[in-house]
mmCIF file of C-alpha atoms and ligand atoms in Angstrom:
data_model
loop_
_atom_site.group_PDB
_atom_site.id
_atom_site.type_symbol
_atom_site.label_atom_id
_atom_site.label_comp_id
_atom_site.label_asym_id
_atom_site.label_seq_id
_atom_site.Cartn_x
_atom_site.Cartn_y
_atom_site.Cartn_z
ATOM 1 C CA MET A 1 0.040 -0.036 -0.038
ATOM 2 C CA ASN A 2 1.352 3.553 -0.882
ATOM 3 C CA TYR A 3 1.831 6.090 1.790
ATOM 4 C CA GLU A 4 -1.014 8.209 0.752
ATOM 5 C CA LYS A 5 -3.410 5.296 1.224
ATOM 6 C CA ARG A 6 -1.882 4.420 4.566
ATOM 7 C CA ARG A 7 -2.347 8.095 5.568
ATOM 8 C CA LEU A 8 -5.908 8.185 4.628
ATOM 9 C CA ARG A 9 -6.578 4.938 6.546
ATOM 10 C CA MET A 10 -4.632 6.404 9.507
ATOM 11 C CA VAL A 11 -7.082 9.391 9.576
ATOM 12 C CA ASP A 12 -10.146 7.186 9.179
ATOM 13 C CA TYR A 13 -9.455 4.360 11.598
ATOM 14 C CA GLN A 14 -7.314 6.109 14.345
ATOM 15 C CA ILE A 15 -8.430 9.762 14.240
ATOM 16 C CA LYS A 16 -11.931 10.054 12.895
ATOM 17 C CA SER A 17 -13.092 6.909 14.543
ATOM 18 C CA ARG A 18 -12.001 8.208 17.928
ATOM 19 C CA GLY A 19 -14.162 11.379 17.555
ATOM 20 C CA ILE A 20 -11.780 14.120 16.012
ATOM 21 C CA ARG A 21 -14.191 16.283 13.889
ATOM 22 C CA ASP A 22 -12.255 19.542 13.243
ATOM 23 C CA ASP A 23 -11.915 19.649 9.451
ATOM 24 C CA LEU A 24 -8.730 21.835 9.530
ATOM 25 C CA VAL A 25 -7.090 19.019 11.848
ATOM 26 C CA LEU A 26 -8.311 16.222 9.604
ATOM 27 C CA GLU A 27 -7.162 17.839 6.435
ATOM 28 C CA ALA A 28 -3.756 18.655 7.909
ATOM 29 C CA MET A 29 -3.250 15.057 9.044
ATOM 30 C CA LYS A 30 -4.282 13.825 5.654
ATOM 31 C CA LYS A 31 -1.794 16.156 3.920
ATOM 32 C CA ILE A 32 1.441 15.939 5.933
ATOM 33 C CA GLU A 33 3.607 13.133 5.075
ATOM 34 C CA ARG A 34 4.464 11.600 8.516
ATOM 35 C CA HIS A 35 6.954 9.148 6.985
ATOM 36 C CA LEU A 36 9.279 11.988 6.150
ATOM 37 C CA PHE A 37 9.576 12.986 9.806
ATOM 38 C CA VAL A 38 10.812 9.544 11.078
ATOM 39 C CA PRO A 39 14.126 7.938 10.823
ATOM 40 C CA GLU A 40 14.665 5.574 7.867
ATOM 41 C CA GLU A 41 14.374 2.353 10.087
ATOM 42 C CA GLN A 42 10.947 3.537 11.343
ATOM 43 C CA VAL A 43 9.473 4.551 7.897
ATOM 44 C CA ARG A 44 7.495 1.366 7.510
ATOM 45 C CA TYR A 45 5.801 2.118 10.910
ATOM 46 C CA ALA A 46 5.196 5.656 10.089
ATOM 47 C CA TYR A 47 1.349 5.345 9.834
ATOM 48 C CA ASN A 48 0.867 2.956 12.759
ATOM 49 C CA ASP A 49 -1.075 3.864 15.832
ATOM 50 C CA ARG A 50 1.861 4.691 18.107
ATOM 51 C CA PRO A 51 4.679 7.111 18.939
ATOM 52 C CA LEU A 52 8.016 6.213 17.364
ATOM 53 C CA PRO A 53 11.660 6.742 18.357
ATOM 54 C CA ILE A 54 13.343 9.713 16.581
ATOM 55 C CA GLY A 55 16.732 9.460 18.267
ATOM 56 C CA LEU A 56 18.249 11.189 21.383
ATOM 57 C CA ASN A 57 15.692 9.272 23.373
ATOM 58 C CA GLN A 58 12.976 11.212 22.019
ATOM 59 C CA THR A 59 9.758 10.362 20.208
ATOM 60 C CA ILE A 60 7.314 11.546 17.471
ATOM 61 C CA SER A 61 3.964 11.496 19.104
ATOM 62 C CA GLN A 62 1.050 8.955 18.279
ATOM 63 C CA PRO A 63 -0.833 10.426 15.239
ATOM 64 C CA TYR A 64 -4.195 10.503 17.377
ATOM 65 C CA ILE A 65 -2.655 12.482 20.066
ATOM 66 C CA VAL A 66 -1.202 14.822 17.609
ATOM 67 C CA ALA A 67 -4.724 15.372 16.239
ATOM 68 C CA LEU A 68 -6.399 15.541 19.789
ATOM 69 C CA MET A 69 -3.877 18.184 21.185
ATOM 70 C CA THR A 70 -4.201 20.232 17.908
ATOM 71 C CA GLU A 71 -8.120 20.080 18.073
ATOM 72 C CA PHE A 72 -8.070 21.358 21.691
ATOM 73 C CA LEU A 73 -6.182 24.525 20.433
ATOM 74 C CA ASN A 74 -9.504 25.314 18.510
ATOM 75 C CA LEU A 75 -7.494 26.999 15.659
ATOM 76 C CA LYS A 76 -9.303 28.894 12.943
ATOM 77 C CA GLY A 77 -6.300 29.957 10.611
ATOM 78 C CA SER A 78 -5.159 33.505 11.631
ATOM 79 C CA GLU A 79 -3.396 32.480 14.923
ATOM 80 C CA LYS A 80 0.194 32.791 16.154
ATOM 81 C CA VAL A 81 1.116 29.558 17.878
ATOM 82 C CA LEU A 82 3.952 28.496 20.145
ATOM 83 C CA GLU A 83 5.020 24.802 20.349
ATOM 84 C CA ILE A 84 7.405 23.482 23.063
ATOM 85 C CA GLY A 85 9.255 20.307 22.071
ATOM 86 C CA THR A 86 9.915 20.377 18.215
ATOM 87 C CA GLY A 87 11.292 16.857 18.080
ATOM 88 C CA SER A 88 10.814 15.687 14.420
ATOM 89 C CA GLY A 89 9.003 18.783 13.382
ATOM 90 C CA TYR A 90 5.738 16.839 12.518
ATOM 91 C CA GLN A 91 3.487 18.638 14.970
ATOM 92 C CA ALA A 92 4.890 21.898 13.888
ATOM 93 C CA ALA A 93 4.133 21.191 10.257
ATOM 94 C CA ILE A 94 0.602 20.224 11.187
ATOM 95 C CA LEU A 95 0.333 23.648 13.082
ATOM 96 C CA GLY A 96 1.995 25.437 10.141
ATOM 97 C CA GLU A 97 -0.721 23.964 7.859
ATOM 98 C CA ILE A 98 -3.601 25.432 10.050
ATOM 99 C CA ALA A 99 -2.268 28.479 11.643
ATOM 100 C CA ALA A 100 -0.733 31.833 10.280
ATOM 101 C CA GLU A 101 2.465 31.712 12.211
ATOM 102 C CA VAL A 102 4.101 28.933 14.189
ATOM 103 C CA HIS A 103 7.118 29.308 16.562
ATOM 104 C CA THR A 104 8.591 25.937 17.915
ATOM 105 C CA VAL A 105 11.335 25.541 20.570
ATOM 106 C CA GLU A 106 13.621 22.506 20.884
ATOM 107 C CA ARG A 107 16.480 21.999 23.469
ATOM 108 C CA HIS A 108 18.438 19.602 21.363
ATOM 109 C CA ALA A 109 20.253 21.222 18.527
ATOM 110 C CA GLU A 110 20.496 18.123 16.511
ATOM 111 C CA LEU A 111 16.738 17.729 16.442
ATOM 112 C CA ALA A 112 16.005 21.437 15.900
ATOM 113 C CA GLU A 113 18.480 21.508 12.871
ATOM 114 C CA ARG A 114 16.903 18.429 11.360
ATOM 115 C CA ALA A 115 13.413 19.766 11.903
ATOM 116 C CA SER A 116 14.113 23.254 10.629
ATOM 117 C CA SER A 117 15.692 22.068 7.349
ATOM 118 C CA LEU A 118 12.861 19.528 6.693
ATOM 119 C CA ILE A 119 10.204 21.974 7.348
ATOM 120 C CA ALA A 120 11.954 24.533 5.193
ATOM 121 C CA SER A 121 12.352 21.931 2.415
ATOM 122 C CA LEU A 122 8.507 21.303 2.538
ATOM 123 C CA GLY A 123 7.994 25.058 1.970
ATOM 124 C CA TYR A 124 6.615 26.061 5.131
ATOM 125 C CA THR A 125 7.822 29.755 5.456
ATOM 126 C CA ASN A 126 5.456 30.307 8.530
ATOM 127 C CA VAL A 127 7.093 27.879 10.901
ATOM 128 C CA HIS A 128 10.287 28.969 12.795
ATOM 129 C CA VAL A 129 12.353 26.653 14.823
ATOM 130 C CA HIS A 130 14.215 28.068 17.781
ATOM 131 C CA LEU A 131 16.888 26.334 19.910
ATOM 132 C CA GLY A 132 16.402 26.859 23.627
ATOM 133 C CA ASP A 133 14.748 26.101 26.922
ATOM 134 C CA GLY A 134 11.056 25.975 25.953
ATOM 135 C CA SER A 135 9.941 25.826 29.541
ATOM 136 C CA LEU A 136 10.652 29.659 29.511
ATOM 137 C CA GLY A 137 8.382 29.974 26.400
ATOM 138 C CA TRP A 138 9.780 32.184 23.592
ATOM 139 C CA THR A 139 9.724 35.921 24.539
ATOM 140 C CA ASP A 140 10.857 37.270 21.370
ATOM 141 C CA GLU A 141 7.598 36.630 19.580
ATOM 142 C CA GLU A 142 5.046 36.825 22.498
ATOM 143 C CA PRO A 143 2.068 37.006 22.928
ATOM 144 C CA TYR A 144 0.632 33.806 21.347
ATOM 145 C CA ASP A 145 -2.936 32.927 20.511
ATOM 146 C CA ALA A 146 -2.045 29.415 21.450
ATOM 147 C CA VAL A 147 0.541 27.420 23.196
ATOM 148 C CA LEU A 148 1.014 23.591 22.838
ATOM 149 C CA VAL A 149 3.601 21.626 24.888
ATOM 150 C CA THR A 150 4.599 18.262 23.445
ATOM 151 C CA ALA A 151 6.530 17.094 26.610
ATOM 152 C CA ALA A 152 5.618 16.237 30.171
ATOM 153 C CA ALA A 153 5.693 18.951 32.651
ATOM 154 C CA PRO A 154 5.759 18.598 36.511
ATOM 155 C CA GLU A 155 3.461 21.626 36.558
ATOM 156 C CA VAL A 156 2.346 24.390 34.108
ATOM 157 C CA PRO A 157 5.260 26.703 33.432
ATOM 158 C CA GLU A 158 4.241 30.172 34.435
ATOM 159 C CA PRO A 159 6.119 31.930 31.490
ATOM 160 C CA LEU A 160 3.808 29.843 29.130
ATOM 161 C CA LYS A 161 0.665 31.248 30.850
ATOM 162 C CA ASP A 162 2.206 34.868 30.725
ATOM 163 C CA GLN A 163 2.949 34.583 26.921
ATOM 164 C CA LEU A 164 -0.666 33.757 26.092
ATOM 165 C CA ILE A 165 -3.232 36.393 24.972
ATOM 166 C CA GLU A 166 -6.708 36.872 26.569
ATOM 167 C CA ASP A 167 -8.893 33.816 25.636
ATOM 168 C CA GLY A 168 -5.777 32.076 24.286
ATOM 169 C CA ARG A 169 -5.504 28.390 24.951
ATOM 170 C CA LEU A 170 -2.627 26.235 26.370
ATOM 171 C CA VAL A 171 -2.541 22.528 25.885
ATOM 172 C CA ILE A 172 -0.065 20.614 28.096
ATOM 173 C CA PRO A 173 0.529 17.224 29.632
ATOM 174 C CA VAL A 174 1.067 17.656 33.304
ATOM 175 C CA GLY A 175 1.915 15.090 36.147
ATOM 176 C CA HIS A 176 3.831 12.073 36.888
ATOM 177 C CA PRO A 177 7.061 11.385 34.638
ATOM 178 C CA ARG A 178 5.473 8.192 33.182
ATOM 179 C CA ALA A 179 1.699 9.185 33.029
ATOM 180 C CA GLN A 180 0.117 12.604 32.750
ATOM 181 C CA LEU A 181 -3.236 14.254 32.326
ATOM 182 C CA LEU A 182 -3.569 16.459 29.304
ATOM 183 C CA GLU A 183 -4.559 19.710 30.559
ATOM 184 C CA VAL A 184 -6.311 22.667 28.675
ATOM 185 C CA TRP A 185 -6.000 26.155 30.056
ATOM 186 C CA GLN A 186 -7.836 29.059 28.727
ATOM 187 C CA LYS A 187 -7.015 32.679 29.809
ATOM 188 C CA LYS A 188 -10.156 34.376 30.911
ATOM 189 C CA ALA A 189 -10.422 37.933 32.501
ATOM 190 C CA GLY A 190 -6.812 37.661 33.726
ATOM 191 C CA GLY A 191 -7.402 34.192 35.375
ATOM 192 C CA PHE A 192 -7.597 30.738 33.885
ATOM 193 C CA VAL A 193 -10.263 28.176 33.253
ATOM 194 C CA GLN A 194 -8.691 24.563 33.280
ATOM 195 C CA GLU A 195 -9.828 21.216 32.451
ATOM 196 C CA CYS A 196 -8.321 17.727 32.252
ATOM 197 C CA VAL A 197 -9.201 16.151 28.920
ATOM 198 C CA ALA A 198 -7.163 12.778 28.451
ATOM 199 C CA ASN A 199 -4.696 10.486 29.914
ATOM 200 C CA VAL A 200 -1.359 10.614 28.121
ATOM 201 C CA ALA A 201 2.300 9.619 28.425
ATOM 202 C CA PHE A 202 4.959 11.966 27.120
ATOM 203 C CA VAL A 203 8.619 12.170 27.468
ATOM 204 C CA PRO A 204 9.772 14.824 30.215
ATOM 205 C CA LEU A 205 9.983 18.488 29.734
ATOM 206 C CA TYR A 206 13.310 19.469 31.010
ATOM 207 C CA GLY A 207 14.488 23.105 31.727
ATOM 208 C CA GLU A 208 13.908 25.834 34.245
ATOM 209 C CA HIS A 209 10.146 25.283 34.652
ATOM 210 C CA GLY A 210 10.476 21.510 33.803
ATOM 211 C CA TRP A 211 12.373 18.590 35.182
ATOM 212 C CA ASP A 212 16.109 19.141 36.108
ATOM 213 C CA LYS A 213 17.119 15.502 35.358
ATOM 214 C CA ASP A 214 15.506 12.442 34.080
ATOM 215 C CA PRO A 215 12.665 11.915 36.564
ATOM 216 C CA ARG A 216 11.911 8.484 35.322
ATOM 217 C CA THR A 217 14.972 7.161 36.977
ATOM 218 C CA ASN A 218 14.254 8.752 40.445
ATOM 219 C CA PHE A 219 11.096 6.789 41.151
ATOM 220 C CA ASN A 220 10.650 3.259 42.739
ATOM 221 C CA TYR A 221 8.117 1.225 40.805
HETATM 222 N N1 LIG B 1 6.174 17.527 18.856
HETATM 223 C C1 LIG B 1 7.273 16.640 18.499
HETATM 224 C C2 LIG B 1 7.053 16.004 17.171
HETATM 225 O O1 LIG B 1 6.169 16.389 16.408
HETATM 226 O O2 LIG B 1 7.884 15.165 16.695
HETATM 227 C C3 LIG B 1 7.290 15.421 19.570
HETATM 228 C C4 LIG B 1 7.940 16.009 20.690
HETATM 229 S S1 LIG B 1 8.857 14.855 21.741
HETATM 230 C C5 LIG B 1 7.449 13.964 22.524
HETATM 231 C C6 LIG B 1 9.290 15.995 23.093
HETATM 232 C C7 LIG B 1 10.224 16.958 22.635
HETATM 233 O O3 LIG B 1 10.451 17.935 23.622
HETATM 234 C C8 LIG B 1 11.791 16.217 22.622
HETATM 235 O O4 LIG B 1 12.233 16.591 21.236
HETATM 236 C C9 LIG B 1 12.577 16.979 23.680
HETATM 237 O O5 LIG B 1 13.952 17.182 23.269
HETATM 238 C C10 LIG B 1 11.789 18.364 23.704
HETATM 239 N N2 LIG B 1 12.008 18.971 25.010
HETATM 240 C C11 LIG B 1 12.088 18.617 26.275
HETATM 241 N N3 LIG B 1 12.266 19.568 27.200
HETATM 242 C C12 LIG B 1 12.410 20.606 26.317
HETATM 243 C C13 LIG B 1 12.635 22.095 26.650
HETATM 244 N N4 LIG B 1 12.750 22.515 27.958
HETATM 245 N N5 LIG B 1 12.629 22.952 25.622
HETATM 246 C C14 LIG B 1 12.440 22.560 24.457
HETATM 247 N N6 LIG B 1 12.300 21.297 24.091
HETATM 248 C C15 LIG B 1 12.248 20.281 24.995
#
């Protein structure tokens, strides 16, 4: 089966069937070629229903989780979005397909460089990859209409809340290093309305407002 067929099946069987309805999200997931974002030895699994290793102990997220998180941002097309945790660049490309402008921050130079050149080669002039500690957000381009964190935080980093516009949404996995709740925060009248929407398992968010060392080796199970 060719990649396009696999991708359309992925959208039908993994994403639509689990209740994702936002047409902008579904169209972006149909269009972006996930197999270009994974290492060569993972290409055959690119449209499977799971995260995949991308090197440096990091992962590209499960397609359904990418769709779910994107849907919770409630994007309409004119937004400026901040993503923390560029990884392969796949989620950033999905955001770039939907939003007007995307800034994505990655702490590993190797991943940032790889994602940046892939995204540029695909023609996304509205997606900007930055190297740095994303737990601090990215102040050069604030404020953002939406913020998406694709690594697990011990708690919501305050700078990310600060860099959001009024009515803006922040989607972030928060909790235990091996299992988190996906939280959606919306800024309202200077405060926040918050809800927990799913159980997820992400790799850790490191940095000043994240974990300072691998938290998964500090716990007894
Ligand atoms: N969104 C990615 C994609 O589409 O491939 C998947 C992200 S992966 C699950 C989490 C990423 O967060 C890793 O690439 C990791 O290096 C990055 N990360 C962890 N802590 C970070 C921090 N403080 N700042 C920026 N990136 C961070």
